[in-house]
Amino acid sequence: MSAVKSTSHESTGHQRRLHPLPLRIMHWINAIAIFIMIGSGWKIYNDDVILGWLHFPEQIVIGKWAQYGLQWHFFGMWILVLNGLAYLTYGIVTGRFRRKLFPLSLREILATMNDALHFRLAHDDLTRYNAVQKILYLGIMAVGVLIVISGLALWKPVQFSELAALFGSFQTIRVVHFLCMSAIVAFLLVHITLALLVPQSLVAMITGGPAVDGGAAPAAGPTR
Ligand code: HEM
């Protein structure tokens, strides 16, 4: 009896929220930074378009003139990079990425995609990401790194000349930067739609969600 008691006490000591406070703060700072970057990036793009038919409407861009758009872009850039580095460090050091995003097998990916195509994807367990979520989150982190690297090469092509040379031409860097932006917008359409379709996941990203033991299974009890 006493053994059971002490075990339950121990596990209570290790309980934490599904989404710990630092993670939530970084997630929402990142969301604000990304919206600033996309809105101001569209303003800058309109000044010298890559696709002749594509101009972003003035109502959805940030910055009255391209110069203002640039200033917003540089402002958002610092927030995105510093916050992004903090998030990556946190995810690696605390083992969150290892716990939540791995292992990831081809078999699991195919099974989850099959479930998704048959509208059978289970959303009831917030504590585990399915294979599609794991791929989306890992993919968006890779895109985030590439958009920052290509942005650096666009911003300082002389100082980062070796980096810029890896892409070939200046126009190629612009296209890579643009494609990364498009991937982020596509991710956000899916990500925000899923968050609205499964509102408890959105609530959890705001409040912290259920208490979990060591970041895996949900459990009742006091939380931080
Ligand atoms: C209004 C905008 C956003 C909303 C409403 C939103 C909502 C959410 C929600 C509800 C979760 C938890 C997902 C779950 O439990 O399945 C989540 C996680 C996540 N979101 Fe967002 N998000 C937004 C913007 C972004 C942006 C801009 C990015 C990156 C470009 C992003 C990247 C992520 C990542 C990587 C995770 C996983 C975090 C982890 O568990 O370590 N989100 N988001």
PDB file of C-alpha atoms and ligand atoms in Angstrom:
ATOM      1  CA  MET A   1       0.000   0.000   0.000  1.00  0.00           C
ATOM      2  CA  SER A   2       2.710   2.419   1.061  1.00  0.00           C
ATOM      3  CA  ALA A   3       4.702   1.423  -2.057  1.00  0.00           C
ATOM      4  CA  VAL A   4       1.759   2.425  -4.274  1.00  0.00           C
ATOM      5  CA  LYS A   5       1.472   5.720  -2.417  1.00  0.00           C
ATOM      6  CA  SER A   6       5.129   6.586  -2.819  1.00  0.00           C
ATOM      7  CA  THR A   7       5.059   5.675  -6.544  1.00  0.00           C
ATOM      8  CA  SER A   8       2.096   7.946  -7.162  1.00  0.00           C
ATOM      9  CA  HIS A   9       3.853  10.723  -5.233  1.00  0.00           C
ATOM     10  CA  GLU A  10       6.985  10.313  -7.314  1.00  0.00           C
ATOM     11  CA  SER A  11       5.121  10.496 -10.591  1.00  0.00           C
ATOM     12  CA  THR A  12       3.217  13.586  -9.392  1.00  0.00           C
ATOM     13  CA  GLY A  13       6.594  15.222  -8.810  1.00  0.00           C
ATOM     14  CA  HIS A  14       7.526  14.606 -12.459  1.00  0.00           C
ATOM     15  CA  GLN A  15       4.245  15.786 -13.916  1.00  0.00           C
ATOM     16  CA  ARG A  16       4.224  18.730 -16.222  1.00  0.00           C
ATOM     17  CA  ARG A  17       1.866  20.224 -18.735  1.00  0.00           C
ATOM     18  CA  LEU A  18       1.538  18.726 -22.219  1.00  0.00           C
ATOM     19  CA  HIS A  19       2.810  22.051 -23.590  1.00  0.00           C
ATOM     20  CA  PRO A  20       5.072  23.629 -20.909  1.00  0.00           C
ATOM     21  CA  LEU A  21       4.915  27.407 -20.476  1.00  0.00           C
ATOM     22  CA  PRO A  22       8.235  28.225 -22.230  1.00  0.00           C
ATOM     23  CA  LEU A  23       7.123  26.223 -25.277  1.00  0.00           C
ATOM     24  CA  ARG A  24       3.781  28.025 -25.442  1.00  0.00           C
ATOM     25  CA  ILE A  25       5.397  31.448 -25.122  1.00  0.00           C
ATOM     26  CA  MET A  26       7.873  30.615 -27.896  1.00  0.00           C
ATOM     27  CA  HIS A  27       5.136  29.126 -30.116  1.00  0.00           C
ATOM     28  CA  TRP A  28       2.962  32.252 -29.948  1.00  0.00           C
ATOM     29  CA  ILE A  29       5.907  34.663 -30.325  1.00  0.00           C
ATOM     30  CA  ASN A  30       6.866  32.637 -33.400  1.00  0.00           C
ATOM     31  CA  ALA A  31       3.311  32.883 -34.783  1.00  0.00           C
ATOM     32  CA  ILE A  32       3.354  36.701 -34.422  1.00  0.00           C
ATOM     33  CA  ALA A  33       6.847  36.940 -35.971  1.00  0.00           C
ATOM     34  CA  ILE A  34       5.829  34.740 -38.926  1.00  0.00           C
ATOM     35  CA  PHE A  35       2.770  36.908 -39.636  1.00  0.00           C
ATOM     36  CA  ILE A  36       4.954  40.046 -39.583  1.00  0.00           C
ATOM     37  CA  MET A  37       7.508  38.366 -41.868  1.00  0.00           C
ATOM     38  CA  ILE A  38       4.907  37.141 -44.371  1.00  0.00           C
ATOM     39  CA  GLY A  39       2.909  40.403 -44.488  1.00  0.00           C
ATOM     40  CA  SER A  40       6.001  42.599 -44.869  1.00  0.00           C
ATOM     41  CA  GLY A  41       7.635  40.094 -47.259  1.00  0.00           C
ATOM     42  CA  TRP A  42       4.613  40.333 -49.549  1.00  0.00           C
ATOM     43  CA  LYS A  43       4.961  44.140 -49.573  1.00  0.00           C
ATOM     44  CA  ILE A  44       8.649  43.892 -50.552  1.00  0.00           C
ATOM     45  CA  TYR A  45       7.834  41.237 -53.188  1.00  0.00           C
ATOM     46  CA  ASN A  46       5.202  43.501 -54.815  1.00  0.00           C
ATOM     47  CA  ASP A  47       7.970  45.983 -55.638  1.00  0.00           C
ATOM     48  CA  ASP A  48       9.745  43.463 -57.894  1.00  0.00           C
ATOM     49  CA  VAL A  49       7.557  40.418 -58.525  1.00  0.00           C
ATOM     50  CA  ILE A  50       8.867  36.947 -59.388  1.00  0.00           C
ATOM     51  CA  LEU A  51       5.624  35.742 -60.984  1.00  0.00           C
ATOM     52  CA  GLY A  52       4.228  38.411 -63.315  1.00  0.00           C
ATOM     53  CA  TRP A  53       0.624  37.539 -62.473  1.00  0.00           C
ATOM     54  CA  LEU A  54       1.083  37.509 -58.703  1.00  0.00           C
ATOM     55  CA  HIS A  55       0.710  40.768 -56.736  1.00  0.00           C
ATOM     56  CA  PHE A  56      -0.410  40.606 -53.120  1.00  0.00           C
ATOM     57  CA  PRO A  57      -3.397  42.892 -52.386  1.00  0.00           C
ATOM     58  CA  GLU A  58      -2.510  46.045 -50.413  1.00  0.00           C
ATOM     59  CA  GLN A  59      -5.105  45.118 -47.759  1.00  0.00           C
ATOM     60  CA  ILE A  60      -3.128  42.065 -46.629  1.00  0.00           C
ATOM     61  CA  VAL A  61       0.448  43.371 -46.764  1.00  0.00           C
ATOM     62  CA  ILE A  62       2.360  45.132 -43.964  1.00  0.00           C
ATOM     63  CA  GLY A  63       4.001  48.511 -44.670  1.00  0.00           C
ATOM     64  CA  LYS A  64       2.650  51.483 -46.592  1.00  0.00           C
ATOM     65  CA  TRP A  65       5.701  51.610 -48.873  1.00  0.00           C
ATOM     66  CA  ALA A  66       8.299  48.958 -49.736  1.00  0.00           C
ATOM     67  CA  GLN A  67      10.810  50.713 -47.429  1.00  0.00           C
ATOM     68  CA  TYR A  68       8.403  50.375 -44.495  1.00  0.00           C
ATOM     69  CA  GLY A  69       7.850  46.758 -45.492  1.00  0.00           C
ATOM     70  CA  LEU A  70      11.616  46.227 -45.302  1.00  0.00           C
ATOM     71  CA  GLN A  71      11.801  47.800 -41.855  1.00  0.00           C
ATOM     72  CA  TRP A  72       8.995  45.544 -40.595  1.00  0.00           C
ATOM     73  CA  HIS A  73      10.780  42.570 -42.195  1.00  0.00           C
ATOM     74  CA  PHE A  74      14.041  43.304 -40.340  1.00  0.00           C
ATOM     75  CA  PHE A  75      12.140  43.857 -37.084  1.00  0.00           C
ATOM     76  CA  GLY A  76      10.343  40.495 -37.458  1.00  0.00           C
ATOM     77  CA  MET A  77      13.591  38.815 -38.536  1.00  0.00           C
ATOM     78  CA  TRP A  78      15.293  39.389 -35.172  1.00  0.00           C
ATOM     79  CA  ILE A  79      12.297  38.075 -33.256  1.00  0.00           C
ATOM     80  CA  LEU A  80      11.992  35.044 -35.547  1.00  0.00           C
ATOM     81  CA  VAL A  81      15.693  34.134 -35.427  1.00  0.00           C
ATOM     82  CA  LEU A  82      16.247  34.653 -31.680  1.00  0.00           C
ATOM     83  CA  ASN A  83      12.975  32.951 -30.743  1.00  0.00           C
ATOM     84  CA  GLY A  84      13.572  30.168 -33.294  1.00  0.00           C
ATOM     85  CA  LEU A  85      17.041  29.461 -31.878  1.00  0.00           C
ATOM     86  CA  ALA A  86      15.575  29.387 -28.357  1.00  0.00           C
ATOM     87  CA  TYR A  87      12.828  26.958 -29.496  1.00  0.00           C
ATOM     88  CA  LEU A  88      15.284  24.615 -31.276  1.00  0.00           C
ATOM     89  CA  THR A  89      17.641  24.655 -28.279  1.00  0.00           C
ATOM     90  CA  TYR A  90      14.738  23.996 -25.877  1.00  0.00           C
ATOM     91  CA  GLY A  91      13.377  21.154 -28.037  1.00  0.00           C
ATOM     92  CA  ILE A  92      16.775  19.444 -28.239  1.00  0.00           C
ATOM     93  CA  VAL A  93      18.021  20.046 -24.671  1.00  0.00           C
ATOM     94  CA  THR A  94      14.788  19.000 -22.915  1.00  0.00           C
ATOM     95  CA  GLY A  95      14.401  15.956 -25.177  1.00  0.00           C
ATOM     96  CA  ARG A  96      10.970  17.188 -26.355  1.00  0.00           C
ATOM     97  CA  PHE A  97      11.779  16.682 -30.038  1.00  0.00           C
ATOM     98  CA  ARG A  98      13.074  13.164 -29.346  1.00  0.00           C
ATOM     99  CA  ARG A  99       9.968  12.268 -27.303  1.00  0.00           C
ATOM    100  CA  LYS A 100       7.302  13.918 -29.459  1.00  0.00           C
ATOM    101  CA  LEU A 101       8.650  13.757 -33.009  1.00  0.00           C
ATOM    102  CA  PHE A 102      10.516  10.417 -33.001  1.00  0.00           C
ATOM    103  CA  PRO A 103      10.577   7.570 -33.811  1.00  0.00           C
ATOM    104  CA  LEU A 104       9.153   8.136 -37.273  1.00  0.00           C
ATOM    105  CA  SER A 105       8.890   5.109 -39.552  1.00  0.00           C
ATOM    106  CA  LEU A 106       7.796   4.831 -43.181  1.00  0.00           C
ATOM    107  CA  ARG A 107       5.242   2.239 -42.055  1.00  0.00           C
ATOM    108  CA  GLU A 108       3.705   4.692 -39.565  1.00  0.00           C
ATOM    109  CA  ILE A 109       3.639   7.455 -42.195  1.00  0.00           C
ATOM    110  CA  LEU A 110       1.856   5.234 -44.754  1.00  0.00           C
ATOM    111  CA  ALA A 111      -0.643   3.971 -42.134  1.00  0.00           C
ATOM    112  CA  THR A 112      -1.445   7.530 -40.964  1.00  0.00           C
ATOM    113  CA  MET A 113      -1.839   8.766 -44.545  1.00  0.00           C
ATOM    114  CA  ASN A 114      -4.164   5.847 -45.272  1.00  0.00           C
ATOM    115  CA  ASP A 115      -6.224   6.765 -42.176  1.00  0.00           C
ATOM    116  CA  ALA A 116      -6.298  10.418 -43.250  1.00  0.00           C
ATOM    117  CA  LEU A 117      -7.503   9.519 -46.772  1.00  0.00           C
ATOM    118  CA  HIS A 118     -10.306   7.445 -45.219  1.00  0.00           C
ATOM    119  CA  PHE A 119     -11.155  10.242 -42.725  1.00  0.00           C
ATOM    120  CA  ARG A 120     -10.193   7.915 -39.871  1.00  0.00           C
ATOM    121  CA  LEU A 121      -7.495  10.053 -38.251  1.00  0.00           C
ATOM    122  CA  ALA A 122      -7.885   9.936 -34.472  1.00  0.00           C
ATOM    123  CA  HIS A 123      -7.639  13.325 -32.726  1.00  0.00           C
ATOM    124  CA  ASP A 124      -8.698  12.227 -29.260  1.00  0.00           C
ATOM    125  CA  ASP A 125      -5.161  11.740 -27.874  1.00  0.00           C
ATOM    126  CA  LEU A 126      -3.525  15.169 -27.710  1.00  0.00           C
ATOM    127  CA  THR A 127      -0.421  13.748 -26.058  1.00  0.00           C
ATOM    128  CA  ARG A 128       0.858  11.974 -29.160  1.00  0.00           C
ATOM    129  CA  TYR A 129       1.561  13.455 -32.563  1.00  0.00           C
ATOM    130  CA  ASN A 130       0.624  11.170 -35.474  1.00  0.00           C
ATOM    131  CA  ALA A 131       3.112  10.571 -38.294  1.00  0.00           C
ATOM    132  CA  VAL A 132       1.616  13.330 -40.477  1.00  0.00           C
ATOM    133  CA  GLN A 133       1.957  15.862 -37.632  1.00  0.00           C
ATOM    134  CA  LYS A 134       5.532  14.710 -36.967  1.00  0.00           C
ATOM    135  CA  ILE A 135       6.454  15.198 -40.632  1.00  0.00           C
ATOM    136  CA  LEU A 136       4.714  18.578 -40.801  1.00  0.00           C
ATOM    137  CA  TYR A 137       6.496  19.851 -37.660  1.00  0.00           C
ATOM    138  CA  LEU A 138       9.915  18.522 -38.673  1.00  0.00           C
ATOM    139  CA  GLY A 139       9.367  19.819 -42.225  1.00  0.00           C
ATOM    140  CA  ILE A 140       8.370  23.307 -41.097  1.00  0.00           C
ATOM    141  CA  MET A 141      11.467  23.515 -38.882  1.00  0.00           C
ATOM    142  CA  ALA A 142      13.670  22.585 -41.878  1.00  0.00           C
ATOM    143  CA  VAL A 143      11.874  25.190 -44.014  1.00  0.00           C
ATOM    144  CA  GLY A 144      12.335  27.731 -41.203  1.00  0.00           C
ATOM    145  CA  VAL A 145      16.091  27.130 -41.230  1.00  0.00           C
ATOM    146  CA  LEU A 146      16.260  27.399 -45.044  1.00  0.00           C
ATOM    147  CA  ILE A 147      14.208  30.604 -45.198  1.00  0.00           C
ATOM    148  CA  VAL A 148      16.526  32.231 -42.631  1.00  0.00           C
ATOM    149  CA  ILE A 149      19.668  31.071 -44.490  1.00  0.00           C
ATOM    150  CA  SER A 150      18.347  32.293 -47.874  1.00  0.00           C
ATOM    151  CA  GLY A 151      17.212  35.530 -46.198  1.00  0.00           C
ATOM    152  CA  LEU A 152      20.723  36.116 -44.850  1.00  0.00           C
ATOM    153  CA  ALA A 153      22.150  35.581 -48.348  1.00  0.00           C
ATOM    154  CA  LEU A 154      19.613  38.070 -49.791  1.00  0.00           C
ATOM    155  CA  TRP A 155      20.259  40.632 -47.061  1.00  0.00           C
ATOM    156  CA  LYS A 156      24.087  40.559 -47.104  1.00  0.00           C
ATOM    157  CA  PRO A 157      25.161  38.934 -50.388  1.00  0.00           C
ATOM    158  CA  VAL A 158      28.661  40.425 -50.069  1.00  0.00           C
ATOM    159  CA  GLN A 159      29.344  39.590 -46.400  1.00  0.00           C
ATOM    160  CA  PHE A 160      27.797  36.119 -46.861  1.00  0.00           C
ATOM    161  CA  SER A 161      29.181  35.690 -50.389  1.00  0.00           C
ATOM    162  CA  GLU A 162      30.161  32.028 -49.864  1.00  0.00           C
ATOM    163  CA  LEU A 163      26.655  31.276 -48.631  1.00  0.00           C
ATOM    164  CA  ALA A 164      25.108  33.200 -51.557  1.00  0.00           C
ATOM    165  CA  ALA A 165      27.368  31.325 -54.009  1.00  0.00           C
ATOM    166  CA  LEU A 166      25.900  28.003 -52.824  1.00  0.00           C
ATOM    167  CA  PHE A 167      22.580  29.002 -54.397  1.00  0.00           C
ATOM    168  CA  GLY A 168      24.082  30.015 -57.768  1.00  0.00           C
ATOM    169  CA  SER A 169      22.513  33.349 -58.682  1.00  0.00           C
ATOM    170  CA  PHE A 170      20.817  36.119 -56.676  1.00  0.00           C
ATOM    171  CA  GLN A 171      17.565  35.320 -58.488  1.00  0.00           C
ATOM    172  CA  THR A 172      17.813  31.679 -57.365  1.00  0.00           C
ATOM    173  CA  ILE A 173      18.086  32.827 -53.740  1.00  0.00           C
ATOM    174  CA  ARG A 174      14.941  34.949 -54.238  1.00  0.00           C
ATOM    175  CA  VAL A 175      13.083  31.956 -55.695  1.00  0.00           C
ATOM    176  CA  VAL A 176      14.202  29.655 -52.833  1.00  0.00           C
ATOM    177  CA  HIS A 177      13.115  32.317 -50.289  1.00  0.00           C
ATOM    178  CA  PHE A 178       9.765  32.668 -52.085  1.00  0.00           C
ATOM    179  CA  LEU A 179       9.212  28.879 -52.224  1.00  0.00           C
ATOM    180  CA  CYS A 180       9.945  28.594 -48.483  1.00  0.00           C
ATOM    181  CA  MET A 181       7.377  31.352 -47.822  1.00  0.00           C
ATOM    182  CA  SER A 182       4.850  29.430 -49.975  1.00  0.00           C
ATOM    183  CA  ALA A 183       5.553  26.229 -47.991  1.00  0.00           C
ATOM    184  CA  ILE A 184       5.002  28.102 -44.701  1.00  0.00           C
ATOM    185  CA  VAL A 185       1.712  29.561 -45.966  1.00  0.00           C
ATOM    186  CA  ALA A 186       0.581  26.069 -47.090  1.00  0.00           C
ATOM    187  CA  PHE A 187       1.620  24.644 -43.685  1.00  0.00           C
ATOM    188  CA  LEU A 188      -0.309  27.386 -41.889  1.00  0.00           C
ATOM    189  CA  LEU A 189      -3.487  26.725 -43.899  1.00  0.00           C
ATOM    190  CA  VAL A 190      -3.393  23.056 -42.819  1.00  0.00           C
ATOM    191  CA  HIS A 191      -2.117  23.818 -39.286  1.00  0.00           C
ATOM    192  CA  ILE A 192      -4.713  26.485 -38.458  1.00  0.00           C
ATOM    193  CA  THR A 193      -7.537  24.451 -40.049  1.00  0.00           C
ATOM    194  CA  LEU A 194      -6.594  21.432 -37.893  1.00  0.00           C
ATOM    195  CA  ALA A 195      -6.352  23.635 -34.793  1.00  0.00           C
ATOM    196  CA  LEU A 196      -9.882  24.920 -35.444  1.00  0.00           C
ATOM    197  CA  LEU A 197     -11.212  21.440 -36.246  1.00  0.00           C
ATOM    198  CA  VAL A 198      -9.767  20.085 -32.979  1.00  0.00           C
ATOM    199  CA  PRO A 199     -10.374  23.075 -30.660  1.00  0.00           C
ATOM    200  CA  GLN A 200      -9.074  21.228 -27.583  1.00  0.00           C
ATOM    201  CA  SER A 201      -5.610  21.204 -29.228  1.00  0.00           C
ATOM    202  CA  LEU A 202      -5.825  24.988 -29.572  1.00  0.00           C
ATOM    203  CA  VAL A 203      -6.965  25.385 -25.964  1.00  0.00           C
ATOM    204  CA  ALA A 204      -4.032  23.165 -24.880  1.00  0.00           C
ATOM    205  CA  MET A 205      -1.556  25.362 -26.782  1.00  0.00           C
ATOM    206  CA  ILE A 206      -2.938  28.334 -24.782  1.00  0.00           C
ATOM    207  CA  THR A 207      -3.484  26.840 -21.318  1.00  0.00           C
ATOM    208  CA  GLY A 208      -0.822  24.100 -21.359  1.00  0.00           C
ATOM    209  CA  GLY A 209      -3.268  21.205 -21.687  1.00  0.00           C
ATOM    210  CA  PRO A 210      -3.485  18.096 -19.522  1.00  0.00           C
ATOM    211  CA  ALA A 211      -0.799  17.043 -17.067  1.00  0.00           C
ATOM    212  CA  VAL A 212       1.504  14.420 -18.500  1.00  0.00           C
ATOM    213  CA  ASP A 213       4.030  12.030 -16.975  1.00  0.00           C
ATOM    214  CA  GLY A 214       7.490  12.586 -18.444  1.00  0.00           C
ATOM    215  CA  GLY A 215       5.866  14.159 -21.525  1.00  0.00           C
ATOM    216  CA  ALA A 216       3.979  11.018 -22.614  1.00  0.00           C
ATOM    217  CA  ALA A 217       0.752   9.754 -21.062  1.00  0.00           C
ATOM    218  CA  PRO A 218      -1.946  12.055 -19.626  1.00  0.00           C
ATOM    219  CA  ALA A 219      -2.571  11.942 -15.880  1.00  0.00           C
ATOM    220  CA  ALA A 220      -4.598  13.793 -13.276  1.00  0.00           C
ATOM    221  CA  GLY A 221      -3.068  15.875 -10.472  1.00  0.00           C
ATOM    222  CA  PRO A 222      -1.448  19.199  -9.689  1.00  0.00           C
ATOM    223  CA  THR A 223       0.377  20.881 -12.566  1.00  0.00           C
ATOM    224  CA  ARG A 224       2.650  23.775 -13.332  1.00  0.00           C
TER     225      ARG A 224
HETATM  226  C1  HEM B   1      -2.422  31.491 -35.654  1.00  0.00           C
HETATM  227  C2  HEM B   1      -1.413  30.680 -35.878  1.00  0.00           C
HETATM  228  C3  HEM B   1      -1.198  29.346 -35.220  1.00  0.00           C
HETATM  229  C4  HEM B   1      -2.073  28.555 -34.544  1.00  0.00           C
HETATM  230  C5  HEM B   1      -3.545  28.799 -34.258  1.00  0.00           C
HETATM  231  C6  HEM B   1      -1.334  27.384 -34.096  1.00  0.00           C
HETATM  232  C7  HEM B   1      -1.820  26.354 -33.347  1.00  0.00           C
HETATM  233  C8  HEM B   1      -1.080  25.286 -32.848  1.00  0.00           C
HETATM  234  C9  HEM B   1      -1.576  24.244 -32.000  1.00  0.00           C
HETATM  235  C10 HEM B   1      -3.015  24.142 -31.526  1.00  0.00           C
HETATM  236  C11 HEM B   1      -0.562  23.377 -31.738  1.00  0.00           C
HETATM  237  C12 HEM B   1      -0.646  22.081 -30.933  1.00  0.00           C
HETATM  238  C13 HEM B   1      -0.817  21.056 -32.002  1.00  0.00           C
HETATM  239  C14 HEM B   1      -1.290  19.752 -31.547  1.00  0.00           C
HETATM  240  O1  HEM B   1      -1.477  19.506 -30.347  1.00  0.00           O
HETATM  241  O2  HEM B   1      -1.474  18.934 -32.478  1.00  0.00           O
HETATM  242  C15 HEM B   1       0.600  23.861 -32.412  1.00  0.00           C
HETATM  243  C16 HEM B   1       1.861  23.284 -32.381  1.00  0.00           C
HETATM  244  C17 HEM B   1       2.896  23.642 -33.199  1.00  0.00           C
HETATM  245  N1  HEM B   1       2.905  24.712 -34.076  1.00  0.00           N
HETATM  246 FE1  HEM B   1       1.442  26.095 -34.300  1.00  0.00          FE
HETATM  247  N2  HEM B   1      -0.044  27.497 -34.538  1.00  0.00           N
HETATM  248  C18 HEM B   1       0.070  28.679 -35.243  1.00  0.00           C
HETATM  249  C19 HEM B   1       1.192  29.155 -35.862  1.00  0.00           C
HETATM  250  C20 HEM B   1       2.342  28.415 -36.057  1.00  0.00           C
HETATM  251  C21 HEM B   1       3.447  28.845 -36.869  1.00  0.00           C
HETATM  252  C22 HEM B   1       3.534  30.175 -37.598  1.00  0.00           C
HETATM  253  C23 HEM B   1       4.355  27.839 -36.841  1.00  0.00           C
HETATM  254  C24 HEM B   1       5.686  27.743 -37.531  1.00  0.00           C
HETATM  255  C25 HEM B   1       5.954  28.321 -38.675  1.00  0.00           C
HETATM  256  C26 HEM B   1       3.845  26.806 -35.968  1.00  0.00           C
HETATM  257  C27 HEM B   1       4.509  25.636 -35.679  1.00  0.00           C
HETATM  258  C28 HEM B   1       4.112  24.725 -34.727  1.00  0.00           C
HETATM  259  C29 HEM B   1       4.925  23.616 -34.262  1.00  0.00           C
HETATM  260  C30 HEM B   1       6.341  23.265 -34.736  1.00  0.00           C
HETATM  261  C31 HEM B   1       4.171  22.957 -33.288  1.00  0.00           C
HETATM  262  C32 HEM B   1       4.617  21.746 -32.449  1.00  0.00           C
HETATM  263  C33 HEM B   1       5.173  22.305 -31.163  1.00  0.00           C
HETATM  264  C34 HEM B   1       5.742  21.221 -30.256  1.00  0.00           C
HETATM  265  O3  HEM B   1       4.984  20.371 -29.807  1.00  0.00           O
HETATM  266  O4  HEM B   1       6.951  21.284 -29.979  1.00  0.00           O
HETATM  267  N3  HEM B   1       2.620  27.187 -35.523  1.00  0.00           N
HETATM  268  N4  HEM B   1       0.261  25.028 -33.078  1.00  0.00           N
END
